[in-house]
């Protein structure tokens, strides 16, 4: 039988940790980290909490007035509403897209390359992404990619007019009528009608336009010419008659109107000439408003109504790759025998995805969603850069309002109250995440 140990227990003041290191030594090594933690985290939080109870100058106790402003100030209320929209939609859409990308690329050979491309925006800073999407959402279709695509699709099905700025010149037989123009007098068969207009730059005339010619009379019909009558004065052309240097309005629509009803219509040829049947006898000729509507200029992505969804779209572009990578890692760890067993039992791929894959991925999906929720509560860069000054109030979020109150409007008390409020919003989400991680560790 072994002799009992004679080693005396360590005195209370010289206790060692589980690893055998004295606690005093462990504390000494942790001291630099604790100092940094206190200086960079604890002190700012404490100071913000105290400052939130003082007025703008910091020399008077304001009580809960700064916190009341969070729910009464119009700008902060708009920011709070937008933050709710961000928290609901941005993490949900990013996670859903990440899940779709991860599942669809799991079995294809080029899946790794696709994932690399989708994840690549994560390497771009928020500042750079904001500048990129400020250009993407530019109203001018010649600059903004979004409107260039949108206008292209629109013009495929509803082509814009080639004569948006055309209008009658001096001594014109036309007068304004419901956005278009109509002749003051009626016309009759055998008559030739001149419908001159001005206002279209030569380089904006239709590509198929040809030199305008005077129409020839037809006894049983009404003929005429509509053209760009831009020449003026002696020696430079004849007013009210086609000249060799003038172009016809190719495709201009002409309607014959009697008693407010259209009885005949036609389109001008490339040289501007047109012919109407005998049914147009005694009618007025009208150039309808459809000839002069302004070109479609796309969607005002950064206007008051769409600026928040547009910025959320840029956020999803950046963070869908993050969600995809985490979900793909979770997919790689799924027990394949369960998926194959479901397929053997006759389940379709959609049923396998909905009733097997999604439940098994629930912990990963929760991590991704909660992480993105914490992230969007602090979003600032994208909103500040993408939203123009005219709609920044409509796109406002709490982090941006904190900056504006603290640095632009000189109200650090309210800014501190917003900071504390944001902290209170983040804490429950973080607590849920930590609790879930501990529960997973116990399993």
XYZ file of C-alpha atoms in Angstrom:
443
model
C 0.000 0.000 0.000
C 1.396 3.367 -1.076
C 2.319 5.843 1.623
C 0.028 8.838 1.852
C 1.260 12.046 0.270
C 2.862 14.467 2.642
C 2.622 17.457 0.251
C 0.838 20.232 2.038
C -1.917 22.111 0.135
C -0.972 25.484 -1.224
C -1.788 28.404 1.048
C -4.979 30.260 0.096
C -2.977 33.250 -1.158
C -0.937 31.103 -3.559
C -3.659 29.147 -5.344
C -2.943 27.813 -8.782
C -5.269 27.546 -11.749
C -6.270 24.286 -13.412
C -3.225 24.528 -15.672
C -0.925 24.971 -12.705
C -0.332 28.691 -13.243
C -0.676 31.011 -10.291
C -3.727 33.178 -10.576
C -1.716 36.279 -9.845
C 0.531 35.466 -12.802
C -2.513 34.800 -15.016
C -4.023 38.137 -14.007
C -0.699 39.852 -14.762
C -0.685 38.453 -18.291
C -4.350 39.378 -18.807
C -3.866 42.892 -17.449
C -2.915 44.531 -20.823
C -5.986 42.994 -22.463
C -8.176 44.088 -19.553
C -6.803 47.634 -19.763
C -7.519 47.775 -23.505
C -10.974 46.297 -22.959
C -11.715 48.901 -20.321
C -10.344 51.792 -22.382
C -11.927 50.826 -25.698
C -15.197 49.195 -24.592
C -16.179 49.700 -20.947
C -15.224 53.387 -20.647
C -16.969 54.509 -23.883
C -20.125 52.627 -22.922
C -20.082 54.090 -19.420
C -19.372 57.620 -20.624
C -22.094 57.408 -23.298
C -24.571 56.240 -20.673
C -23.721 59.156 -18.358
C -23.607 61.700 -21.197
C -27.057 60.627 -22.382
C -28.569 62.167 -19.243
C -27.076 65.644 -19.857
C -28.025 68.472 -22.170
C -26.224 69.526 -25.347
C -23.617 71.588 -23.460
C -23.008 68.868 -20.893
C -23.448 71.262 -17.971
C -27.059 70.507 -17.085
C -28.846 67.322 -16.098
C -31.547 66.524 -18.667
C -32.969 63.367 -17.141
C -34.764 61.208 -19.668
C -35.403 64.062 -22.106
C -32.826 62.730 -24.549
C -34.480 59.322 -24.496
C -37.907 60.896 -25.000
C -36.527 62.577 -28.133
C -35.887 59.130 -29.647
C -39.633 58.572 -29.845
C -40.774 62.158 -30.512
C -38.198 63.584 -32.941
C -39.396 63.049 -36.539
C -35.917 62.317 -37.874
C -35.201 59.693 -35.218
C -38.620 58.108 -35.660
C -37.984 57.765 -39.393
C -34.589 56.226 -38.618
C -36.225 53.810 -36.168
C -38.832 52.790 -38.753
C -36.134 52.218 -41.369
C -34.082 50.162 -38.924
C -37.088 47.878 -38.442
C -37.305 47.473 -42.236
C -33.587 46.722 -42.372
C -33.727 44.137 -39.564
C -36.710 42.348 -41.103
C -35.704 42.256 -44.767
C -31.907 42.526 -45.125
C -30.953 39.437 -43.036
C -33.899 37.433 -44.390
C -33.142 38.090 -48.056
C -29.374 37.638 -47.591
C -29.855 34.331 -45.767
C -32.411 33.085 -48.293
C -30.134 33.914 -51.231
C -27.155 32.364 -49.453
C -29.170 29.181 -48.886
C -30.270 29.036 -52.529
C -26.746 29.605 -53.831
C -25.245 27.039 -51.456
C -27.774 24.329 -52.320
C -27.787 24.896 -56.089
C -23.998 24.944 -56.403
C -23.380 21.952 -54.154
C -23.299 19.388 -56.943
C -21.949 21.323 -59.920
C -18.302 21.290 -60.919
C -18.094 25.047 -61.292
C -19.741 25.593 -57.906
C -16.488 26.690 -56.260
C -15.878 29.348 -58.909
C -19.454 30.607 -58.533
C -19.106 30.798 -54.754
C -15.869 32.735 -55.162
C -17.599 35.292 -57.385
C -20.565 35.663 -55.015
C -18.288 35.981 -51.974
C -15.976 38.485 -53.667
C -18.020 41.601 -52.667
C -17.125 40.829 -49.050
C -13.576 41.874 -49.916
C -14.839 45.349 -50.836
C -15.191 47.971 -48.137
C -18.565 49.516 -47.383
C -17.226 52.829 -48.665
C -16.279 51.362 -52.048
C -19.544 49.432 -52.277
C -21.463 52.628 -51.543
C -19.682 54.483 -54.331
C -20.292 51.609 -56.748
C -24.013 51.505 -56.043
C -24.354 55.280 -56.073
C -23.285 54.984 -59.721
C -25.413 51.882 -60.349
C -28.531 53.734 -59.174
C -27.789 56.956 -61.068
C -30.944 58.381 -62.670
C -29.260 58.962 -66.045
C -29.512 55.716 -68.097
C -26.209 56.633 -69.743
C -24.492 56.377 -66.326
C -26.609 54.179 -64.061
C -26.545 50.453 -64.861
C -29.902 49.806 -63.177
C -31.725 52.398 -65.268
C -29.844 51.434 -68.414
C -31.237 47.901 -68.085
C -34.675 49.115 -67.017
C -34.966 51.619 -69.875
C -33.754 48.991 -72.352
C -36.481 46.578 -71.241
C -39.116 49.329 -71.282
C -38.183 50.551 -74.758
C -38.325 46.988 -76.086
C -42.062 46.881 -75.408
C -42.957 50.605 -75.478
C -40.615 52.548 -77.717
C -40.180 56.206 -76.809
C -41.035 59.011 -79.206
C -38.311 60.361 -81.482
C -39.775 63.877 -81.370
C -40.175 64.819 -77.662
C -39.234 68.472 -78.190
C -40.912 69.093 -81.543
C -43.369 72.015 -81.698
C -44.901 74.356 -84.294
C -42.802 77.267 -85.516
C -43.987 80.713 -86.559
C -46.780 80.963 -89.110
C -47.606 77.300 -88.502
C -51.059 75.896 -89.396
C -50.954 73.861 -86.149
C -52.176 74.745 -82.668
C -51.824 72.949 -79.315
C -54.326 70.178 -78.499
C -54.212 67.798 -75.483
C -50.449 67.429 -75.529
C -50.289 67.253 -79.310
C -51.075 69.608 -82.167
C -54.035 69.970 -84.546
C -54.714 71.997 -87.695
C -56.854 75.084 -87.207
C -58.748 74.440 -90.464
C -60.361 71.330 -91.874
C -58.889 69.536 -94.891
C -60.494 68.029 -97.970
C -59.702 65.391 -100.555
C -57.373 66.489 -103.324
C -55.684 68.931 -100.955
C -51.999 68.797 -99.935
C -51.289 69.734 -96.333
C -48.025 71.066 -94.875
C -47.382 70.213 -91.202
C -44.024 71.853 -90.390
C -42.453 71.542 -86.946
C -39.247 72.690 -85.278
C -37.322 71.807 -82.135
C -35.618 68.482 -82.915
C -31.830 68.623 -83.131
C -30.459 67.187 -86.408
C -28.459 64.535 -84.557
C -31.633 63.376 -82.757
C -33.735 62.816 -85.867
C -34.700 59.181 -86.583
C -31.947 57.229 -88.286
C -34.157 56.388 -91.286
C -35.248 59.996 -91.958
C -34.727 61.192 -95.530
C -34.836 64.581 -97.212
C -38.329 66.033 -96.985
C -40.294 66.359 -100.215
C -43.529 68.134 -101.025
C -46.427 65.704 -101.345
C -48.269 65.399 -104.670
C -51.997 65.990 -104.773
C -54.330 62.995 -105.140
C -57.924 63.724 -106.174
C -59.528 61.048 -103.985
C -57.224 61.361 -100.973
C -55.573 63.829 -98.635
C -51.809 64.055 -98.915
C -49.231 66.079 -97.051
C -45.776 66.387 -95.560
C -44.566 66.760 -91.980
C -40.943 67.770 -91.608
C -38.318 69.691 -89.655
C -38.763 73.233 -91.013
C -35.678 74.829 -89.483
C -34.479 77.104 -92.335
C -35.303 80.787 -92.012
C -34.799 83.979 -94.059
C -33.897 84.785 -97.629
C -31.300 82.588 -99.229
C -31.432 79.909 -96.513
C -34.703 78.184 -97.319
C -38.412 78.761 -97.653
C -40.623 79.030 -94.587
C -43.501 76.531 -94.691
C -42.129 74.482 -97.573
C -39.652 71.556 -97.618
C -36.092 72.503 -98.562
C -33.344 70.124 -99.784
C -31.474 70.373 -96.469
C -34.510 69.507 -94.308
C -35.512 66.030 -93.113
C -38.941 64.425 -92.935
C -40.429 63.243 -89.644
C -40.127 59.522 -90.272
C -42.839 57.625 -88.349
C -44.834 60.681 -87.206
C -48.432 59.614 -86.541
C -51.190 61.691 -88.147
C -54.884 61.357 -87.238
C -57.977 62.733 -88.984
C -60.456 63.955 -86.376
C -64.167 64.713 -86.894
C -66.368 65.801 -84.001
C -63.755 64.587 -81.533
C -63.488 61.093 -83.098
C -60.577 59.671 -85.094
C -61.888 58.635 -88.532
C -58.541 57.772 -90.136
C -54.868 57.640 -89.230
C -51.509 56.981 -90.833
C -47.763 57.338 -90.295
C -45.390 59.542 -92.230
C -42.870 57.950 -94.556
C -39.121 58.469 -94.241
C -39.367 61.644 -96.363
C -42.231 62.986 -94.211
C -45.009 62.401 -96.764
C -48.313 60.832 -95.753
C -51.654 59.887 -97.335
C -55.113 59.699 -95.751
C -58.205 58.103 -97.335
C -61.373 59.888 -98.450
C -62.911 59.249 -95.043
C -60.735 62.094 -93.725
C -62.540 64.645 -95.909
C -63.719 67.566 -93.789
C -61.620 66.526 -90.776
C -58.880 68.286 -88.862
C -55.442 66.701 -88.906
C -53.965 66.014 -85.500
C -50.452 65.040 -84.443
C -51.318 63.153 -81.225
C -49.443 63.533 -77.945
C -47.867 60.079 -78.367
C -45.538 61.635 -80.952
C -44.097 64.037 -78.384
C -43.884 62.159 -75.087
C -40.564 62.472 -73.340
C -38.216 59.470 -73.471
C -38.607 57.053 -70.579
C -35.906 57.907 -68.065
C -36.129 54.870 -65.831
C -36.887 54.540 -62.134
C -35.889 57.036 -59.479
C -34.067 54.415 -57.415
C -32.740 56.970 -54.950
C -36.001 58.883 -54.620
C -37.878 59.053 -51.302
C -40.009 55.955 -51.941
C -37.321 53.524 -53.165
C -34.100 54.687 -51.539
C -34.269 52.284 -48.561
C -35.035 49.146 -50.646
C -32.302 50.196 -53.087
C -29.704 50.468 -50.323
C -30.856 47.160 -48.832
C -30.230 45.670 -52.292
C -26.615 46.833 -52.164
C -26.251 45.316 -48.679
C -27.622 41.984 -49.907
C -25.133 42.092 -52.790
C -22.318 42.307 -50.257
C -23.515 39.894 -47.574
C -25.278 37.130 -49.516
C -21.822 35.643 -50.145
C -21.096 35.590 -46.408
C -24.354 33.712 -45.794
C -23.641 31.333 -48.672
C -20.189 30.347 -47.358
C -21.439 29.582 -43.833
C -24.454 27.646 -45.125
C -22.290 25.731 -47.595
C -20.042 24.711 -44.696
C -23.115 23.504 -42.838
C -24.275 21.558 -45.891
C -20.902 19.845 -46.128
C -21.355 18.547 -42.571
C -24.853 17.112 -43.045
C -25.179 13.323 -42.702
C -25.636 12.155 -46.279
C -27.326 8.918 -45.226
C -30.368 10.866 -44.016
C -30.729 12.639 -47.361
C -30.295 9.398 -49.308
C -32.761 7.610 -47.021
C -35.378 10.267 -47.753
C -34.800 9.885 -51.495
C -35.045 6.082 -51.250
C -38.360 6.481 -49.422
C -39.704 8.336 -52.459
C -39.289 11.962 -51.408
C -38.826 14.504 -54.179
C -35.863 16.879 -54.133
C -38.135 19.688 -52.944
C -39.422 17.517 -50.081
C -35.869 16.526 -49.150
C -34.869 20.174 -49.124
C -37.890 21.374 -47.145
C -38.286 18.551 -44.625
C -34.722 17.275 -44.189
C -32.118 19.806 -45.309
C -33.754 22.916 -43.805
C -34.339 21.380 -40.316
C -30.781 20.046 -40.201
C -29.439 23.452 -41.254
C -31.568 25.343 -38.708
C -28.634 26.036 -36.304
C -26.486 27.412 -39.138
C -29.349 29.500 -40.518
C -29.935 30.906 -37.034
C -26.266 31.899 -36.694
C -26.255 33.618 -40.093
C -29.545 35.441 -39.510
C -28.650 36.638 -36.010
C -25.184 37.780 -37.128
C -26.688 39.777 -39.979
C -29.329 41.263 -37.669
C -26.597 42.598 -35.392
C -24.762 43.893 -38.434
C -27.724 45.777 -39.930
C -28.528 47.472 -36.624
C -25.202 49.284 -37.014
C -25.391 49.992 -40.761
C -24.103 53.470 -41.551
C -21.668 53.592 -44.464
C -24.004 52.481 -47.243
C -26.809 54.829 -46.225
C -24.481 57.799 -45.795
C -22.815 57.330 -49.192
C -25.602 56.034 -51.446
C -28.527 58.221 -50.364
C -28.332 61.691 -51.974
C -28.926 64.756 -49.849
C -32.469 65.155 -51.185
C -33.575 61.744 -49.867
C -31.134 61.097 -47.018
C -33.835 61.962 -44.488
C -36.056 59.260 -46.001
C -33.237 56.675 -45.904
C -32.121 57.628 -42.398
C -31.153 54.891 -39.896
C -30.214 55.083 -36.219
C -26.449 54.899 -36.765
C -26.608 57.722 -39.323
C -28.894 59.783 -37.083
C -26.418 59.276 -34.217
C -23.682 60.739 -36.419
C -25.844 63.650 -37.537
C -26.994 64.530 -34.024
C -23.511 64.251 -32.549
C -21.401 65.915 -35.252
C -23.676 67.929 -37.551
C -26.366 69.250 -35.231
C -24.327 69.584 -32.030
C -26.571 67.464 -29.798
C -24.209 64.935 -28.167
C -26.736 64.156 -25.434
C -29.284 62.822 -27.907
C -26.505 61.098 -29.869
C -25.401 59.312 -26.682
C -29.002 58.293 -25.976
C -29.260 56.801 -29.469
C -25.976 54.919 -28.890
C -27.288 53.463 -25.639
C -30.586 52.581 -27.318
C -28.707 50.755 -30.090
C -26.731 48.848 -27.444
C -29.982 47.810 -25.778
C -31.305 46.577 -29.126
C -28.167 44.529 -29.818
C -27.896 42.911 -26.366
C -30.972 40.599 -26.678
C -29.820 39.396 -30.090
C -26.307 38.729 -28.795
C -27.708 36.985 -25.714
C -29.814 34.718 -27.915
C -26.776 33.876 -30.038
C -24.528 33.112 -27.056
C -27.217 30.986 -25.435
C -27.750 29.003 -28.608
C -23.983 28.418 -29.010
C -23.724 27.136 -25.433
C -26.640 24.827 -26.044
C -24.900 23.465 -29.130
C -21.687 22.889 -27.125
C -23.562 20.852 -24.508
C -24.798 18.555 -27.242
